[in-house]
Tab-separated table of C-alpha atoms in Angstrom:
chain	number	residue	atom	x	y	z
A	8	MET	CA	138.945	120.743	236.587
A	9	ALA	CA	139.991	121.657	233.060
A	10	ASP	CA	139.554	119.051	230.330
A	11	SER	CA	143.122	118.441	229.195
A	12	PRO	CA	144.829	115.448	227.515
A	13	SER	CA	146.693	114.719	230.748
A	14	ALA	CA	143.426	114.757	232.687
A	15	HIS	CA	141.855	112.338	230.228
A	16	ARG	CA	144.781	109.939	230.530
A	17	VAL	CA	143.881	109.380	234.135
A	18	VAL	CA	140.151	109.508	233.465
A	19	LEU	CA	139.695	105.812	232.584
A	20	SER	CA	140.980	103.552	236.709
A	21	SER	CA	144.123	101.646	237.191
A	22	LEU	CA	144.071	98.510	235.101
A	23	GLY	CA	146.684	96.683	237.153
A	24	ALA	CA	144.713	96.882	240.397
A	25	ASP	CA	141.437	96.234	238.585
A	26	ARG	CA	142.307	92.727	237.380
A	27	LEU	CA	140.261	90.913	240.006
A	28	THR	CA	139.180	87.289	239.838
A	29	VAL	CA	135.505	86.641	239.227
A	30	ARG	CA	134.184	85.523	242.578
A	31	ARG	CA	131.348	86.350	244.916
A	32	ARG	CA	132.039	89.600	246.703
A	33	PRO	CA	129.892	92.329	248.223
A	34	ARG	CA	128.928	95.209	246.001
A	35	PRO	CA	130.934	98.281	246.969
A	36	ARG	CA	128.943	101.221	248.203
A	37	ALA	CA	129.092	104.033	245.657
A	38	ALA	CA	131.175	106.911	246.948
A	39	ARG	CA	130.585	110.537	246.101
A	40	PRO	CA	133.121	111.313	243.350
A	41	THR	CA	136.001	113.580	244.289
A	42	ALA	CA	138.109	115.663	241.936
A	43	ARG	CA	140.739	112.905	241.934
A	44	SER	CA	138.310	110.014	241.453
A	45	ARG	CA	136.794	111.780	238.449
A	46	GLN	CA	140.249	111.767	236.867
A	47	GLU	CA	140.728	108.053	237.493
A	48	VAL	CA	137.678	106.776	235.672
A	49	LEU	CA	139.521	104.600	233.168
A	50	HIS	CA	143.265	105.119	233.687
A	51	ALA	CA	146.036	105.735	236.131
A	52	PRO	CA	149.365	107.175	234.940
A	53	ALA	CA	151.050	103.763	235.234
A	54	ALA	CA	148.643	102.357	232.663
A	55	HIS	CA	149.705	104.822	229.961
A	56	THR	CA	151.070	102.904	226.976
A	57	GLY	CA	152.318	105.775	224.864
A	58	ARG	CA	149.199	105.890	222.692
A	59	ASP	CA	147.895	109.369	222.022
A	60	GLY	CA	144.311	110.432	222.541
A	61	VAL	CA	141.808	110.678	225.366
A	62	LEU	CA	141.596	106.876	225.810
A	63	SER	CA	145.381	106.609	225.807
A	64	GLY	CA	145.802	102.824	225.974
A	65	ALA	CA	142.620	101.960	227.879
A	66	LEU	CA	141.552	98.329	227.506
A	67	LEU	CA	137.967	98.024	226.270
A	68	ALA	CA	135.625	95.038	226.002
A	69	VAL	CA	133.621	94.930	222.772
A	70	LYS	CA	130.361	93.058	222.315
A	71	ASP	CA	130.736	90.371	219.662
A	72	ASN	CA	128.338	91.982	217.206
A	73	ILE	CA	130.602	95.039	216.711
A	74	ASP	CA	133.302	94.632	214.079
A	75	VAL	CA	136.993	94.928	214.922
A	76	ALA	CA	139.155	94.218	211.867
A	77	GLY	CA	140.882	90.840	212.076
A	78	ALA	CA	138.811	89.625	215.033
A	79	PRO	CA	135.814	87.296	214.582
A	80	THR	CA	132.329	88.747	214.773
A	81	THR	CA	129.988	85.864	215.576
A	82	ALA	CA	126.992	87.682	217.104
A	83	GLY	CA	126.711	84.506	219.192
A	84	THR	CA	125.175	82.524	216.329
A	85	PRO	CA	126.508	79.407	214.509
A	86	ALA	CA	126.226	80.728	210.939
A	87	LEU	CA	128.728	83.518	211.687
A	88	LEU	CA	131.238	81.367	213.554
A	89	GLY	CA	133.902	81.822	210.859
A	90	HIS	CA	133.087	85.450	210.018
A	91	VAL	CA	136.163	87.714	210.326
A	92	PRO	CA	135.575	91.301	209.088
A	93	ARG	CA	138.379	93.052	207.240
A	94	ARG	CA	137.340	96.501	208.414
A	95	SER	CA	136.431	97.788	211.839
A	96	SER	CA	133.105	99.345	212.724
A	97	HIS	CA	133.041	103.127	212.788
A	98	VAL	CA	132.626	103.141	216.565
A	99	TRP	CA	135.725	100.999	217.074
A	100	GLU	CA	137.697	103.138	214.607
A	101	ARG	CA	136.891	106.145	216.798
A	102	CYS	CA	138.010	104.281	219.920
A	103	ALA	CA	141.245	103.133	218.268
A	104	ARG	CA	142.049	106.613	216.935
A	105	THR	CA	141.850	107.993	220.466
A	106	GLY	CA	144.050	105.285	221.985
A	107	GLY	CA	141.570	102.534	222.889
A	108	VAL	CA	142.916	98.965	222.958
A	109	LEU	CA	140.829	95.841	222.369
A	110	ALA	CA	140.799	93.604	225.447
A	111	GLY	CA	138.553	91.064	223.733
A	112	LYS	CA	135.173	90.377	222.171
A	113	THR	CA	132.450	89.526	224.673
A	114	ALA	CA	129.554	87.083	224.728
A	115	LEU	CA	125.994	88.173	224.036
A	116	HIS	CA	122.516	86.773	223.747
A	117	GLU	CA	122.329	85.151	220.301
A	118	LEU	CA	121.971	87.910	217.679
A	119	ALA	CA	121.348	90.317	220.585
A	120	TYR	CA	117.784	88.997	220.618
A	121	GLY	CA	117.077	88.501	224.323
A	122	THR	CA	117.821	89.505	227.890
A	123	THR	CA	119.290	86.346	229.434
A	124	GLY	CA	122.607	86.140	227.556
A	125	GLN	CA	121.766	82.701	226.140
A	126	HIS	CA	123.647	81.827	222.944
A	127	ALA	CA	124.675	78.807	220.917
A	128	LEU	CA	128.456	79.114	221.161
A	129	GLY	CA	129.037	78.594	224.872
A	130	PRO	CA	127.733	79.299	228.374
A	131	ALA	CA	125.986	82.547	229.193
A	132	ALA	CA	127.964	85.253	231.015
A	133	LEU	CA	127.344	85.451	234.770
A	134	ASP	CA	127.107	88.266	237.266
A	135	PRO	CA	130.570	88.425	238.893
A	136	HIS	CA	129.019	89.704	242.124
A	137	SER	CA	126.822	86.600	242.295
A	138	PRO	CA	128.028	83.840	239.953
A	139	ASP	CA	124.879	81.771	240.410
A	140	HIS	CA	122.950	84.564	238.664
A	141	LEU	CA	122.932	85.553	234.994
A	142	ALA	CA	124.431	88.864	233.905
A	143	GLY	CA	121.356	89.789	231.856
A	144	GLY	CA	121.433	90.647	228.187
A	145	SER	CA	121.894	91.019	225.507
A	146	SER	CA	125.223	92.790	226.233
A	147	SER	CA	125.951	90.277	228.972
A	148	GLY	CA	129.665	89.692	228.438
A	149	THR	CA	130.623	93.357	228.407
A	150	ALA	CA	128.622	94.032	231.574
A	151	SER	CA	130.219	91.064	233.329
A	152	ALA	CA	133.753	92.050	232.282
A	153	VAL	CA	133.319	95.638	233.455
A	154	ALA	CA	131.696	94.596	236.740
A	155	ALA	CA	134.499	92.078	237.394
A	156	HIS	CA	137.116	94.829	236.923
A	157	LEU	CA	138.647	92.939	234.000
A	158	VAL	CA	138.289	96.128	231.952
A	159	PRO	CA	137.296	99.654	232.962
A	160	ALA	CA	134.671	100.049	230.231
A	161	GLY	CA	133.266	98.540	227.070
A	162	LEU	CA	130.799	98.694	224.207
A	163	GLY	CA	127.420	97.018	223.898
A	164	THR	CA	124.340	97.489	221.754
A	165	ASP	CA	120.765	98.288	222.739
A	166	THR	CA	117.377	97.972	221.050
A	167	GLY	CA	115.023	97.484	223.987
A	168	GLY	CA	117.305	97.388	227.019
A	169	SER	CA	120.318	95.316	225.957
A	170	VAL	CA	122.828	97.725	227.522
A	171	ARG	CA	120.705	98.959	230.410
A	172	ILE	CA	119.442	95.581	231.663
A	173	PRO	CA	122.822	93.835	232.153
A	174	ALA	CA	124.313	97.055	233.530
A	175	ALA	CA	121.556	97.185	236.145
A	176	LEU	CA	121.942	93.512	237.052
A	177	CYS	CA	125.740	93.747	237.355
A	178	GLY	CA	125.802	97.037	239.263
A	179	ILE	CA	127.528	99.224	236.652
A	180	ILE	CA	126.510	102.178	234.466
A	181	GLY	CA	124.857	101.453	231.111
A	182	TYR	CA	124.076	104.272	228.702
A	183	ARG	CA	121.870	104.010	225.631
A	184	PRO	CA	122.127	107.250	223.637
A	185	THR	CA	119.542	108.764	221.344
A	186	THR	CA	119.352	106.665	218.185
A	187	GLY	CA	121.679	108.164	215.592
A	188	ARG	CA	124.159	109.689	218.033
A	189	TYR	CA	126.733	106.988	217.255
A	190	PRO	CA	127.464	105.485	213.799
A	191	THR	CA	126.163	101.961	213.192
A	192	ALA	CA	128.312	100.910	210.208
A	193	GLY	CA	130.040	97.632	210.969
A	194	VAL	CA	127.532	96.537	213.605
A	195	VAL	CA	125.335	93.428	213.290
A	196	ARG	CA	121.973	95.099	213.754
A	197	VAL	CA	118.566	93.523	214.288
A	198	SER	CA	116.596	96.744	213.846
A	199	LEU	CA	116.884	99.644	211.418
A	200	THR	CA	115.156	102.261	213.587
A	201	ARG	CA	115.680	101.222	217.234
A	202	TYR	CA	119.227	99.861	217.318
A	203	THR	CA	122.231	101.716	218.699
A	204	VAL	CA	125.651	101.077	220.158
A	205	GLY	CA	125.799	101.827	223.891
A	206	VAL	CA	128.465	102.450	226.516
A	207	MET	CA	129.145	100.552	229.752
A	208	ALA	CA	131.500	101.593	232.558
A	209	ARG	CA	131.738	101.625	236.351
A	210	SER	CA	131.160	105.364	236.672
A	211	VAL	CA	129.279	108.170	234.983
A	212	PRO	CA	132.484	110.078	234.075
A	213	GLY	CA	133.752	106.963	232.299
A	214	VAL	CA	130.541	106.703	230.299
A	215	ARG	CA	130.712	110.418	229.572
A	216	LEU	CA	134.245	110.143	228.201
A	217	LEU	CA	133.412	107.220	225.893
A	218	ASP	CA	130.239	108.975	224.763
A	219	GLY	CA	132.325	111.922	223.572
A	220	VAL	CA	134.653	109.575	221.670
A	221	LEU	CA	131.855	107.640	219.960
A	222	ALA	CA	129.817	110.734	219.147
A	223	GLY	CA	132.856	112.468	217.702
A	224	ALA	CA	132.207	115.483	219.905
A	225	PRO	CA	134.276	116.964	222.728
A	226	PRO	CA	132.699	116.190	226.112
A	227	ARG	CA	131.554	118.880	228.494
A	228	PRO	CA	134.082	119.935	231.135
A	229	PHE	CA	133.958	117.814	234.285
A	230	GLY	CA	131.335	119.127	236.674
A	231	ALA	CA	129.558	121.199	234.006
A	232	ARG	CA	125.869	121.660	234.800
A	233	VAL	CA	123.061	121.539	232.284
A	234	PRO	CA	121.735	125.098	231.895
A	235	HIS	CA	118.062	124.097	232.162
A	236	PRO	CA	116.096	121.738	234.453
A	237	LEU	CA	116.001	118.093	233.405
A	238	ARG	CA	112.623	116.359	233.380
A	239	ALA	CA	111.893	112.645	233.689
A	240	VAL	CA	108.603	110.728	233.739
A	241	LEU	CA	108.011	107.834	236.138
A	242	PRO	CA	105.218	105.688	234.598
A	243	ALA	CA	103.198	103.988	237.331
A	244	PRO	CA	103.010	100.590	235.516
A	245	LEU	CA	106.791	100.260	235.737
A	246	TRP	CA	106.617	100.588	239.532
A	247	ALA	CA	103.952	97.927	240.024
A	248	ASP	CA	104.818	94.622	241.739
A	249	LEU	CA	108.452	95.542	242.350
A	250	ASP	CA	110.606	93.534	244.689
A	251	PRO	CA	110.808	95.620	247.902
A	252	GLN	CA	114.605	95.851	247.737
A	253	VAL	CA	114.508	96.983	244.118
A	254	GLU	CA	111.869	99.608	244.874
A	255	ARG	CA	113.850	100.919	247.839
A	256	VAL	CA	117.005	101.322	245.742
A	257	CYS	CA	115.067	103.002	242.928
A	258	ARG	CA	113.353	105.435	245.304
A	259	VAL	CA	116.699	106.433	246.772
A	260	ALA	CA	117.994	107.028	243.234
A	261	CYS	CA	114.979	109.232	242.507
A	262	GLU	CA	115.667	111.321	245.571
A	263	ARG	CA	119.265	111.766	244.464
A	264	LEU	CA	118.066	112.937	241.068
A	265	ARG	CA	115.715	115.445	242.682
A	266	ALA	CA	118.536	116.708	244.885
A	267	ALA	CA	120.645	117.165	241.747
A	268	GLY	CA	117.975	119.351	240.161
A	269	TRP	CA	115.887	116.869	238.180
A	270	TYR	CA	112.133	117.349	237.949
A	271	LEU	CA	110.449	113.920	238.271
A	272	VAL	CA	106.830	113.531	237.187
A	273	GLU	CA	104.837	110.497	238.286
A	274	GLU	CA	102.223	109.537	235.686
A	275	SER	CA	99.468	106.977	236.147
A	276	TRP	CA	99.051	106.249	232.429
A	277	SER	CA	95.648	104.820	233.288
A	278	ASP	CA	94.544	104.968	229.643
A	279	VAL	CA	97.541	102.944	228.422
A	280	VAL	CA	97.398	99.169	228.073
A	281	TRP	CA	100.943	98.272	229.077
A	282	SER	CA	100.897	94.887	227.335
A	283	ASP	CA	100.230	96.710	224.046
A	284	VAL	CA	103.196	99.002	224.684
A	285	LEU	CA	105.497	96.036	225.279
A	286	ARG	CA	104.141	94.261	222.208
A	287	SER	CA	104.823	97.251	219.953
A	288	ALA	CA	108.307	97.619	221.434
A	289	THR	CA	109.210	94.131	220.213
A	290	LEU	CA	107.056	94.005	217.069
A	291	VAL	CA	108.766	96.933	215.286
A	292	PRO	CA	112.361	95.656	215.688
A	293	ALA	CA	111.250	92.119	214.810
A	294	TYR	CA	109.664	93.400	211.593
A	295	GLU	CA	112.968	95.065	210.666
A	296	THR	CA	115.328	92.223	211.613
A	297	CYS	CA	115.793	90.525	208.252
A	298	SER	CA	116.404	93.842	206.469
A	299	ALA	CA	118.805	95.139	209.108
A	300	LEU	CA	120.781	91.904	209.232
A	301	GLY	CA	120.817	91.637	205.438
A	302	GLY	CA	122.199	95.150	205.149
A	303	TYR	CA	125.161	94.261	207.345
A	304	LEU	CA	125.884	90.953	205.595
A	305	ALA	CA	125.736	92.565	202.142
A	306	GLU	CA	128.874	94.531	203.067
A	307	HIS	CA	130.849	91.296	203.564
A	308	PRO	CA	131.452	89.213	200.412
A	309	GLY	CA	131.167	85.525	201.137
A	310	ALA	CA	129.080	86.008	204.266
A	311	PRO	CA	125.882	83.959	204.596
A	312	SER	CA	122.543	85.555	203.807
A	313	ALA	CA	120.214	86.868	206.472
A	314	SER	CA	117.905	83.911	205.882
A	315	GLU	CA	120.766	81.468	206.416
A	316	VAL	CA	121.801	83.175	209.644
A	317	LEU	CA	118.262	83.321	211.021
A	318	ARG	CA	117.513	79.754	210.002
A	319	GLY	CA	120.571	78.572	211.924
A	320	CYS	CA	119.692	80.324	215.201
A	321	GLU	CA	119.364	78.008	218.173
A	322	VAL	CA	117.696	80.551	220.458
A	323	PRO	CA	114.021	81.021	219.496
A	324	LEU	CA	113.197	84.181	217.538
A	325	PRO	CA	109.808	85.827	216.915
A	326	GLU	CA	108.175	84.545	213.734
A	327	THR	CA	108.015	88.145	212.479
A	328	ALA	CA	111.817	88.331	212.555
A	329	LEU	CA	112.111	85.332	210.235
A	330	THR	CA	110.219	86.922	207.337
A	331	PRO	CA	112.280	88.902	204.788
A	332	ARG	CA	111.001	92.380	203.929
A	333	HIS	CA	111.285	94.314	200.677
A	334	SER	CA	114.018	96.812	201.481
A	335	PRO	CA	117.210	98.079	199.857
A	336	ASP	CA	118.990	96.603	202.888
A	337	THR	CA	117.710	93.063	202.243
A	338	ARG	CA	119.945	90.728	200.256
A	339	THR	CA	118.502	89.558	196.968
A	340	LYS	CA	119.305	85.909	197.695
A	341	ASP	CA	117.144	85.916	200.823
A	342	GLN	CA	114.172	83.590	200.472
A	343	PRO	CA	111.261	83.069	202.877
A	344	ILE	CA	112.220	80.768	205.720
A	345	SER	CA	110.187	77.618	205.957
């Protein structure tokens, strides 16, 4: 199918039929996408609001650490409870220019610093498929809203899994792009080098459409194939001690990837101490937290300092994250936290 504005208007699923109540219900079995279903990823013609652009009136959930002008950005932490940015983040500006409409800001793990969704401003978001289970984190609210069919898609952020984890737990698609693909201005970051905005939707075409909007690049035509084989590594430590149901689902997914032309390589990584890998994955962002947070707050006159925000957190943070670093992004009024 050709990529045309009219095709994109029906690319994002019918919002009227998607407004389901959050209750326990079986997960639908994923169907092989047809030409029509690819067009209905985020919209149906009845949902068109007259806005121009590829999003054309689509309602989007936005994680509450991404600025939307005039709406509070709390990052789930008490010190930012009254923080209302005057300017939108660059990613939301791109969504709005192409017709995206804010459905609401969504809950997150405090400062996006965890995977359970716990925060100081209210209850954690739950998995709408199983309300006695958490939705994961840190982009818990967006994942829950998309999975509950309250919105067709939304924005999260990801440092070490904060888009991918809740997407996996809630049965939707979560995409973390290469760092630098999307702009980060106007986002409450906790890392300078690992942090990125991510996309969440109920289908790959929906993610693909939002990716093109946020990257500022036209997406590939629907059904376009990558001209060279794709390669993925399956590290053995990540497959150890899996729940049998989880392993079965993951193996089926691997077979689907192989059938689609992916080349999967299983590596033992016998010379790698996995605990050291996990430690480094958290140590680097934690080292950068005060500088990254200070850089954001410096753009907002009257906002608290990074030290004040971190000192007021109710969810425990690594000690490394509480120590200011010498960086042009760190506010001069930051003092060591006692």
